[in-house]
Short mmCIF file of C-alpha atoms and ligand atoms in Angstrom, two decimals:
data_model
loop_
_atom_site.label_atom_id
_atom_site.label_comp_id
_atom_site.label_asym_id
_atom_site.label_seq_id
_atom_site.Cartn_x
_atom_site.Cartn_y
_atom_site.Cartn_z
CA MET A 307 101.69 96.83 108.69
CA LYS A 308 100.16 99.99 110.14
CA ILE A 309 101.44 103.26 108.74
CA VAL A 310 101.24 105.84 111.52
CA ASP A 311 103.28 108.59 109.86
CA LYS A 312 102.97 108.71 106.06
CA LYS A 313 106.60 109.80 105.82
CA ASP A 314 107.46 106.23 106.86
CA CYS A 315 106.10 104.58 103.73
CA CYS A 316 107.69 105.03 100.31
CA GLY A 317 104.99 102.97 98.55
CA CYS A 318 107.41 100.45 96.98
CA GLY A 319 105.00 97.57 97.62
CA ALA A 320 107.65 95.18 99.02
CA CYS A 321 105.40 94.35 102.01
CA VAL A 322 102.40 93.48 99.81
CA ASN A 323 104.53 91.24 97.61
CA ALA A 324 106.03 89.54 100.68
CA CYS A 325 102.80 88.82 102.56
CA PRO A 326 102.36 85.02 102.55
CA SER A 327 98.66 85.20 103.51
CA HIS A 328 97.84 87.88 100.91
CA SER A 329 96.44 90.05 103.69
CA LEU A 330 97.97 93.25 102.37
CA THR A 331 96.78 95.33 99.43
CA MET A 332 97.88 98.72 98.18
CA ALA A 333 95.13 101.33 98.42
CA GLU A 334 95.13 104.93 97.27
CA ASP A 335 94.86 107.68 99.90
CA GLU A 336 93.18 111.07 99.40
CA GLU A 337 96.41 112.47 97.87
CA GLY A 338 96.51 109.67 95.30
CA PHE A 339 99.48 107.76 96.78
CA LEU A 340 99.42 104.02 97.44
CA TYR A 341 99.77 102.66 101.00
CA PRO A 342 99.46 99.09 102.30
CA GLU A 343 96.19 98.13 103.98
CA THR A 344 95.88 95.06 106.17
CA ASP A 345 92.97 92.64 106.23
CA ASP A 346 93.06 91.82 109.95
CA SER A 347 90.82 88.79 109.46
CA THR A 348 93.48 86.92 107.46
CA CYS A 349 96.72 88.48 108.80
CA THR A 350 98.80 85.93 110.76
CA GLU A 351 101.10 88.62 112.22
CA CYS A 352 104.17 86.83 110.84
CA GLY A 353 106.01 90.16 110.62
CA LEU A 354 107.47 89.56 107.14
CA CYS A 355 106.03 92.88 105.92
CA GLY A 356 108.06 94.87 108.45
CA LYS A 357 111.21 92.84 107.77
CA CYS A 358 111.29 93.78 104.09
CA CYS A 359 110.38 97.45 104.53
CA PRO A 360 113.22 99.53 103.03
CA VAL A 361 112.30 102.60 105.08
CA LEU A 362 112.54 100.71 108.39
CA HIS A 363 115.83 99.13 107.30
CA ALA A 364 117.38 101.75 105.04
CA LYS A 365 121.00 101.01 104.15
CA ALA A 366 123.50 103.42 105.68
CA ASP A 367 125.69 105.61 103.45
CA ILE A 368 128.92 103.70 104.05
CA PRO A 369 131.75 104.28 101.55
CA PHE A 370 133.04 101.56 99.21
CA ALA A 371 134.94 101.63 95.90
CA GLN A 372 132.96 103.09 93.00
CA ASP A 373 133.60 103.99 89.37
CA GLY A 374 132.28 107.20 87.86
CA TYR A 375 131.52 107.96 84.21
CA LEU A 376 130.03 110.52 81.95
CA ALA A 377 128.33 108.46 79.24
CA ARG A 378 125.94 108.61 76.32
CA ILE A 379 124.57 106.02 73.93
CA LYS A 380 126.02 106.25 70.40
CA ASP A 381 122.63 105.64 68.72
CA LEU A 382 121.47 109.23 68.23
CA GLN A 383 117.79 108.38 67.79
CA ILE A 384 117.69 106.51 71.13
CA ARG A 385 119.67 109.27 72.84
CA LYS A 386 117.14 111.83 71.64
CA GLU A 387 114.24 109.72 72.91
CA SER A 388 115.87 109.32 76.33
CA THR A 389 115.90 111.86 79.14
CA SER A 390 119.66 112.30 79.49
CA GLY A 391 122.27 110.24 77.62
CA GLY A 392 120.20 107.09 77.02
CA VAL A 393 122.51 104.95 79.15
CA PHE A 394 119.57 103.09 80.61
CA THR A 395 118.58 101.75 77.18
CA ALA A 396 122.18 100.64 76.53
CA ILE A 397 122.12 98.62 79.77
CA ALA A 398 118.66 97.21 79.03
CA GLN A 399 119.71 96.18 75.50
CA SER A 400 122.63 94.20 76.91
CA VAL A 401 120.30 92.33 79.24
CA ILE A 402 117.75 91.56 76.49
CA ARG A 403 120.52 90.40 74.12
CA ALA A 404 121.75 88.02 76.83
CA GLY A 405 118.24 86.53 76.95
CA GLY A 406 117.12 88.48 80.00
CA ILE A 407 114.06 90.50 81.04
CA VAL A 408 113.98 94.21 81.82
CA TYR A 409 111.61 95.98 84.21
CA GLY A 410 110.94 99.70 84.06
CA ALA A 411 108.26 102.37 84.38
CA ALA A 412 105.90 102.79 81.43
CA TYR A 413 102.45 104.19 80.67
CA ASP A 414 99.46 101.89 80.56
CA GLN A 415 96.59 102.51 78.10
CA ASP A 416 95.25 105.34 80.33
CA PHE A 417 98.68 106.96 80.84
CA ARG A 418 98.96 105.71 84.41
CA VAL A 419 102.62 105.08 85.26
CA CYS A 420 103.25 101.44 86.25
CA HIS A 421 106.18 99.04 86.27
CA SER A 422 106.13 96.32 83.65
CA ALA A 423 108.46 93.91 81.82
CA ALA A 424 110.10 94.08 78.40
CA LEU A 425 111.46 91.02 76.60
CA THR A 426 112.54 92.61 73.31
CA ASP A 427 114.61 95.61 72.20
CA GLN A 428 111.53 97.19 70.58
CA GLU A 429 109.57 97.14 73.84
CA LEU A 430 112.27 99.20 75.61
CA TYR A 431 110.82 102.32 73.99
CA ARG A 432 108.07 102.31 76.66
CA PHE A 433 110.62 102.80 79.45
CA ARG A 434 112.52 105.59 77.78
CA GLY A 435 112.03 109.03 79.29
CA SER A 436 111.47 110.06 82.90
CA LYS A 437 107.84 110.14 84.01
CA TYR A 438 107.62 112.54 86.92
CA VAL A 439 104.89 110.58 88.73
CA GLN A 440 105.17 107.77 91.26
CA SER A 441 105.12 104.46 89.42
CA ASP A 442 102.99 101.58 90.72
CA THR A 443 105.25 98.52 91.03
CA LYS A 444 102.16 96.23 91.15
CA GLU A 445 103.22 92.57 91.49
CA THR A 446 106.54 92.99 89.70
CA PHE A 447 108.68 92.07 92.74
CA ARG A 448 107.00 88.66 92.86
CA GLU A 449 107.47 88.19 89.12
CA VAL A 450 111.18 89.03 89.45
CA LYS A 451 111.56 86.43 92.19
CA GLU A 452 109.99 83.79 89.96
CA TYR A 453 112.17 84.65 86.96
CA LEU A 454 115.27 84.55 89.16
CA ARG A 455 114.20 81.20 90.56
CA ASP A 456 114.04 79.91 86.96
CA GLY A 457 117.63 81.10 86.43
CA LYS A 458 116.68 84.06 84.18
CA LEU A 459 118.71 87.24 83.98
CA VAL A 460 116.64 90.21 85.20
CA CYS A 461 117.31 93.95 85.14
CA TYR A 462 115.06 96.09 87.38
CA SER A 463 115.12 99.88 87.16
CA GLY A 464 113.36 102.31 89.44
CA THR A 465 113.63 104.93 92.15
CA PRO A 466 116.22 104.30 94.90
CA CYS A 467 113.42 103.33 97.34
CA GLN A 468 111.94 100.84 94.86
CA ILE A 469 115.35 99.22 94.38
CA GLU A 470 115.98 98.93 98.13
CA GLY A 471 112.42 97.60 98.53
CA LEU A 472 113.03 94.92 95.88
CA LYS A 473 116.33 93.91 97.48
CA ARG A 474 114.79 93.69 100.97
CA TYR A 475 111.94 91.63 99.55
CA LEU A 476 114.34 89.18 97.83
CA LYS A 477 116.43 89.00 101.05
CA GLU A 478 119.54 87.68 99.30
CA GLU A 479 121.74 89.14 96.55
CA PRO A 480 120.78 87.11 93.45
CA ALA A 481 123.64 86.70 90.94
CA HIS A 482 121.26 87.13 88.00
CA LEU A 483 119.70 90.41 89.11
CA ILE A 484 120.98 93.79 87.88
CA THR A 485 119.50 96.87 89.48
CA VAL A 486 119.62 100.41 88.12
CA ASP A 487 118.36 103.40 90.07
CA PHE A 488 118.68 107.13 89.44
CA VAL A 489 119.16 110.31 91.39
CA CYS A 490 115.57 111.06 92.34
CA HIS A 491 114.24 114.52 93.06
CA GLY A 492 110.99 113.07 94.46
CA VAL A 493 107.86 111.44 93.04
CA PRO A 494 104.68 113.45 92.40
CA SER A 495 101.18 112.23 93.10
CA PRO A 496 99.34 110.03 90.57
CA LEU A 497 96.16 111.96 91.49
CA ILE A 498 97.71 115.27 90.41
CA TRP A 499 98.93 113.57 87.23
CA ARG A 500 95.32 112.44 86.52
CA LYS A 501 94.12 116.02 87.09
CA TYR A 502 96.71 117.21 84.58
CA LEU A 503 95.66 114.58 82.02
CA GLU A 504 92.01 115.48 82.52
CA MET A 505 92.84 119.14 81.83
CA GLN A 506 94.84 118.32 78.68
CA MET A 507 92.24 115.88 77.37
CA GLU A 508 89.53 118.52 77.76
CA LYS A 509 91.71 120.92 75.80
CA TYR A 510 92.09 118.49 72.88
CA PRO A 511 88.72 116.66 72.86
CA ASP A 512 88.94 115.58 69.24
CA SER A 513 92.51 114.29 69.36
CA HIS A 514 93.53 110.84 70.45
CA ILE A 515 96.62 111.31 72.64
CA THR A 516 99.19 108.68 71.73
CA ASP A 517 102.31 109.74 73.66
CA ILE A 518 103.42 112.10 76.41
CA LEU A 519 107.06 113.05 76.91
CA PHE A 520 107.93 114.89 80.11
CA ARG A 521 111.31 115.92 78.75
CA ASN A 522 111.24 116.12 74.96
CA LYS A 523 114.66 117.19 73.62
CA GLY A 524 113.50 117.25 69.99
CA LYS A 525 112.21 120.83 70.06
CA PHE A 526 114.75 122.99 71.91
CA GLY A 527 117.47 120.45 72.82
CA TYR A 528 118.51 118.86 76.11
CA GLN A 529 118.99 122.00 78.20
CA TYR A 530 115.44 123.22 77.48
CA SER A 531 113.54 119.95 77.21
CA VAL A 532 109.76 120.39 77.16
CA MET A 533 106.60 118.50 78.15
CA THR A 534 105.15 117.30 74.86
CA ILE A 535 101.80 115.75 74.06
CA LYS A 536 101.46 113.89 70.77
CA SER A 537 98.66 112.52 68.68
CA GLY A 538 100.39 110.20 66.23
CA ARG A 539 103.03 112.30 64.49
CA LYS A 540 101.22 115.52 65.32
CA GLU A 541 102.53 117.56 68.25
CA LEU A 542 99.51 118.92 70.14
CA TYR A 543 101.33 120.69 72.94
CA ALA A 544 104.90 121.57 74.00
CA ARG A 545 105.78 123.70 77.01
CA GLY A 546 108.82 123.98 79.29
CA THR A 547 109.34 124.04 83.05
CA GLU A 548 108.47 127.74 83.24
CA THR A 549 105.00 127.28 81.66
CA ASP A 550 103.74 123.71 81.88
CA PRO A 551 101.76 123.31 85.14
CA MET A 552 102.74 119.66 85.76
CA LEU A 553 106.45 120.44 85.39
CA ARG A 554 106.01 123.55 87.52
CA ALA A 555 104.28 121.46 90.20
CA PHE A 556 107.09 118.87 90.04
CA PHE A 557 109.92 121.38 90.28
CA SER A 558 108.22 123.41 93.04
CA ASP A 559 107.86 120.27 95.23
CA ILE A 560 104.16 120.83 95.90
CA CYS A 561 102.84 117.32 95.29
CA ASP A 562 105.57 114.82 96.13
CA ARG A 563 104.93 111.76 98.27
CA PRO A 564 105.29 112.62 101.99
CA SER A 565 108.24 110.20 102.34
CA CYS A 566 110.13 112.17 99.66
CA TYR A 567 110.40 115.14 102.04
CA ALA A 568 112.33 112.95 104.49
CA CYS A 569 113.86 110.51 102.01
CA LYS A 570 115.96 107.74 103.56
CA PHE A 571 117.60 106.95 100.22
CA LYS A 572 119.48 110.18 99.67
CA LYS A 573 123.00 108.86 99.52
CA ARG A 574 125.92 108.06 97.30
CA TYR A 575 126.66 104.48 98.39
CA ARG A 576 123.60 102.53 97.33
CA MET A 577 122.16 99.02 97.09
CA SER A 578 121.79 99.23 93.30
CA ASP A 579 124.48 98.10 90.86
CA ILE A 580 124.40 101.33 88.87
CA THR A 581 123.04 104.83 89.51
CA ILE A 582 122.36 107.21 86.61
CA TRP A 583 121.41 110.84 86.45
CA ASP A 584 121.36 113.96 84.30
CA CYS A 585 124.39 116.00 83.32
CA PHE A 586 123.33 119.54 82.48
CA ASP A 587 126.80 121.07 82.90
CA VAL A 588 128.44 118.73 80.40
CA ARG A 589 131.11 121.37 79.65
CA LYS A 590 132.49 120.81 83.13
CA PHE A 591 133.65 117.34 82.02
CA GLN A 592 133.60 117.08 78.25
CA VAL A 593 133.28 120.26 76.17
CA PRO A 594 132.81 118.52 72.75
CA TRP A 595 129.68 116.79 74.06
CA ASP A 596 127.87 120.10 74.49
CA ASP A 597 125.66 119.46 71.44
CA HIS A 598 122.13 119.52 72.96
CA THR A 599 121.65 115.74 72.70
CA GLY A 600 122.12 114.89 76.39
CA ALA A 601 124.56 113.03 78.60
CA SER A 602 124.18 110.80 81.67
CA GLN A 603 126.32 110.65 84.76
CA MET A 604 126.86 107.17 86.07
CA LEU A 605 128.11 105.63 89.31
CA VAL A 606 128.98 101.94 89.22
CA HIS A 607 128.69 100.43 92.69
CA THR A 608 129.36 96.70 92.30
CA ASP A 609 131.35 94.13 90.31
CA LYS A 610 128.09 93.15 88.62
CA GLY A 611 127.70 96.79 87.63
CA ARG A 612 131.26 96.76 86.25
CA THR A 613 130.47 93.68 84.13
CA VAL A 614 127.36 95.45 82.80
CA PHE A 615 129.41 98.54 82.03
CA ARG A 616 131.92 96.46 80.04
CA SER A 617 129.03 94.94 78.08
CA ILE A 618 127.80 98.39 76.95
CA GLU A 619 131.21 99.93 76.26
CA GLU A 620 130.92 99.35 72.50
CA ARG A 621 127.54 101.03 72.28
CA VAL A 622 128.25 104.09 74.45
CA GLU A 623 130.77 106.88 74.44
CA SER A 624 132.17 107.25 77.94
CA VAL A 625 134.73 109.17 79.93
CA PHE A 626 135.99 108.04 83.34
CA ILE A 627 135.42 110.75 85.96
CA GLU A 628 136.61 110.54 89.53
CA PRO A 629 133.43 109.80 91.61
CA ASP A 630 134.05 112.64 94.11
CA ARG A 631 134.14 115.12 91.26
CA LEU A 632 131.18 113.53 89.50
CA THR A 633 128.91 113.80 92.53
CA GLU A 634 130.08 117.13 93.99
CA ASP A 635 127.23 119.27 92.53
CA THR A 636 124.50 116.63 92.69
CA TRP A 637 122.43 117.94 95.61
CA PRO A 638 119.33 115.77 94.85
CA MET A 639 121.55 112.76 95.53
CA PHE A 640 122.04 113.93 99.13
CA GLU A 641 119.16 116.24 100.12
CA SER A 642 115.42 115.69 100.33
CA VAL A 643 113.21 118.26 98.66
CA LYS A 644 111.37 120.72 100.92
CA ALA A 645 107.58 120.79 100.76
CA LYS A 646 106.05 123.97 99.38
CA SER A 647 104.15 125.81 102.11
CA VAL A 648 100.80 125.52 100.30
CA ARG A 649 101.04 121.75 99.78
CA GLU A 650 98.10 120.98 102.08
CA ASP A 651 95.87 123.61 100.45
CA PHE A 652 96.86 122.27 97.04
CA PHE A 653 95.69 118.74 97.89
CA ARG A 654 92.54 120.05 99.62
CA ASP A 655 91.65 121.90 96.43
CA ALA A 656 92.57 118.90 94.30
CA ALA A 657 89.78 116.98 96.03
CA SER A 658 87.10 119.41 94.86
CA MET A 659 88.44 121.21 91.79
CA CYS A 660 88.77 120.00 88.23
CA GLY A 661 92.27 119.92 86.70
CA PHE A 662 91.88 123.24 84.92
CA GLU A 663 90.71 125.09 88.06
CA LEU A 664 93.44 123.55 90.22
CA PHE A 665 96.34 124.34 87.92
CA HIS A 666 94.92 127.73 87.01
CA LYS A 667 94.78 128.66 90.72
CA TYR A 668 98.29 127.51 91.64
CA TYR A 669 100.15 127.84 88.36
CA PRO A 670 98.42 130.63 86.38
CA GLN A 671 99.71 131.59 82.95
CA ASN A 672 100.35 135.18 84.00
CA LEU A 673 102.58 137.86 82.49
CA SER A 674 105.75 136.77 84.31
CA VAL A 675 105.30 133.19 83.07
CA LYS A 676 104.78 134.42 79.52
CA MET A 677 107.86 136.64 79.81
CA ALA A 678 109.95 133.78 81.19
CA ARG A 679 108.89 131.61 78.25
CA CYS A 680 109.63 134.40 75.80
CA GLY A 681 113.07 134.93 77.37
CA ARG A 682 113.90 131.24 77.17
CA VAL A 683 112.86 130.94 73.52
CA ILE A 684 114.88 134.07 72.60
CA CYS A 685 117.95 132.72 74.44
CA TYR A 686 117.52 129.38 72.65
CA LYS A 687 117.12 130.95 69.22
CA THR A 688 120.14 133.22 69.70
CA GLY A 689 122.24 130.26 70.81
CA ILE A 690 123.01 131.53 74.34
CA TYR A 691 120.57 129.32 76.29
CA GLY A 692 123.20 126.88 77.58
CA PHE A 693 125.50 129.72 78.66
CA VAL A 694 122.73 131.63 80.50
CA ARG A 695 121.55 128.45 82.24
CA ARG A 696 125.07 127.61 83.40
CA MET A 697 125.64 131.13 84.73
CA TYR A 698 122.27 131.08 86.53
CA HIS A 699 123.04 127.78 88.25
CA ARG A 700 126.59 128.81 89.18
CA TYR A 701 125.30 132.09 90.66
CA PHE A 702 122.70 130.30 92.80
CA LYS A 703 125.20 127.63 93.85
CA GLN A 704 127.55 130.34 95.13
CA ARG A 705 124.71 132.00 97.05
CA LYS A 706 123.58 128.71 98.66
C1 FAD B 1423 110.76 110.92 89.29
C2 FAD B 1423 112.15 111.18 88.77
C3 FAD B 1423 112.96 112.14 89.37
C4 FAD B 1423 114.25 112.38 88.90
N1 FAD B 1423 115.02 113.34 89.50
C5 FAD B 1423 116.25 113.60 89.03
C6 FAD B 1423 117.06 114.63 89.61
O1 FAD B 1423 116.63 115.32 90.54
N2 FAD B 1423 118.31 114.85 89.11
C7 FAD B 1423 118.81 114.10 88.07
O2 FAD B 1423 119.94 114.36 87.64
N3 FAD B 1423 118.08 113.11 87.51
C8 FAD B 1423 116.81 112.84 87.96
N4 FAD B 1423 116.07 111.84 87.40
C9 FAD B 1423 116.72 110.93 86.44
C10 FAD B 1423 116.79 111.44 85.02
O3 FAD B 1423 115.61 112.15 84.70
C11 FAD B 1423 116.94 110.27 84.02
O4 FAD B 1423 115.97 109.29 84.28
C12 FAD B 1423 118.27 109.62 84.10
O5 FAD B 1423 119.26 110.57 83.82
C13 FAD B 1423 118.35 108.45 83.12
O6 FAD B 1423 118.28 108.91 81.87
P1 FAD B 1423 118.55 107.97 80.59
O7 FAD B 1423 118.61 108.89 79.42
O8 FAD B 1423 119.70 107.05 80.81
O9 FAD B 1423 117.30 107.00 80.58
P2 FAD B 1423 115.80 107.17 80.12
O10 FAD B 1423 115.60 106.60 78.78
O11 FAD B 1423 115.34 108.51 80.35
O12 FAD B 1423 115.15 106.08 81.09
C14 FAD B 1423 114.36 106.34 82.09
C15 FAD B 1423 114.56 105.27 83.15
O13 FAD B 1423 113.89 105.76 84.28
C16 FAD B 1423 112.86 104.86 84.67
N5 FAD B 1423 111.72 105.66 85.08
C17 FAD B 1423 111.08 106.63 84.37
N6 FAD B 1423 110.10 107.16 85.09
C18 FAD B 1423 110.09 106.50 86.27
C19 FAD B 1423 109.27 106.57 87.42
N7 FAD B 1423 108.27 107.42 87.53
N8 FAD B 1423 109.55 105.72 88.43
C20 FAD B 1423 110.55 104.82 88.36
N9 FAD B 1423 111.35 104.72 87.29
C21 FAD B 1423 111.12 105.55 86.27
C22 FAD B 1423 112.57 103.99 83.46
O14 FAD B 1423 112.08 102.74 83.86
C23 FAD B 1423 113.95 103.92 82.83
O15 FAD B 1423 114.68 102.95 83.51
C24 FAD B 1423 114.76 111.60 87.82
C25 FAD B 1423 113.94 110.64 87.20
C26 FAD B 1423 112.65 110.43 87.67
C27 FAD B 1423 111.78 109.38 86.99
#
């Protein structure tokens, strides 16, 4: 497994998990992304790594029957803790209640984002909320294979590339595996995330950070969800996409993985059982749901997905939406993000600058940022935020 062009590796780790001689390991490059490295002294050149690579064998976007829904979990507390409508937790709960195991992306003790397993309802809290950083799948593909071999029910959630990687690694379509992916904008660098953490930890040296929410809806609602840093019950920091440097970096596409700029998984007809994503223009489908608590859009691709949907029907509110209509404005489902022109400079500086210097150089808190924040808060407090946001997006959609 030699990666010549970094765009050809999505970092899912399927090859490392598949290697029978354990000759492959994932190693971080200078941008902080993981790539497979081969130990030539033990490699037997069996070729299994290439065979399970989802980028080399990406599934084509070939139409099949799908079901579309707008959905949200009835439990308001869980919905508020989730990024959109909390549908992922509803699915995960069904699996746990049937005696299964759920895999998702969570923070470790140092706030690195890694995949891990949950066996109880309580543990699902760790997976709630999008973390806009590439998650390290570690050895989870191998663990899934073992659980499936023992006849266990497993639900694996992740980016579309991670799901295709897992499926290629498993080779067959196991009856006991449920896969959930989402519409993915792109995954930022773990190195840039560390720089951000370093900057925030320096800012609050006497506080023990206990939780970080990329999209906290508790402060200004779903439409204006904010990056929030907590120390116990105390909120240390809360800033939106116009001010917070990590969110600004994410939404300006400056630090995504190279493969995200030529993503092979941008499609509607996927290998997962269910795809979920945000619904910001909820009024387009269901006016009464416009209550700032969030809603998910959902595409069900398989019969397994349909069975899962039936199992959550009691715990979610849902409305059937024709899939063509559901997906018509979802450009991140179909288009790769475009790299910001200063991406290379940004990573060059990241190698030598501390977090504060880096973010201050590329995302300064200047007057226009402060005015944008002020404008957003005023719109929110006067109750017109949702309306202004909708008009803004419709205007730019027409211009596109
Ligand atoms: C990197 C990233 C980019 C996204 N881009 C878009 C987008 O462009 N448009 C859009 O509509 N929606 C996007 N989403 C999806 C959206 O933010 C919500 O995750 C989705 O709507 C599900 O929300 P929920 O309320 O059902 O679940 P939540 O409770 O929010 O559950 C989050 C789920 O996402 C998984 N997850 C969280 N972070 C990661 C990660 N870093 N890697 C892999 N899995 C992760 C968890 O394991 C869990 O399964 C993105 C999510 C991520 C993580």
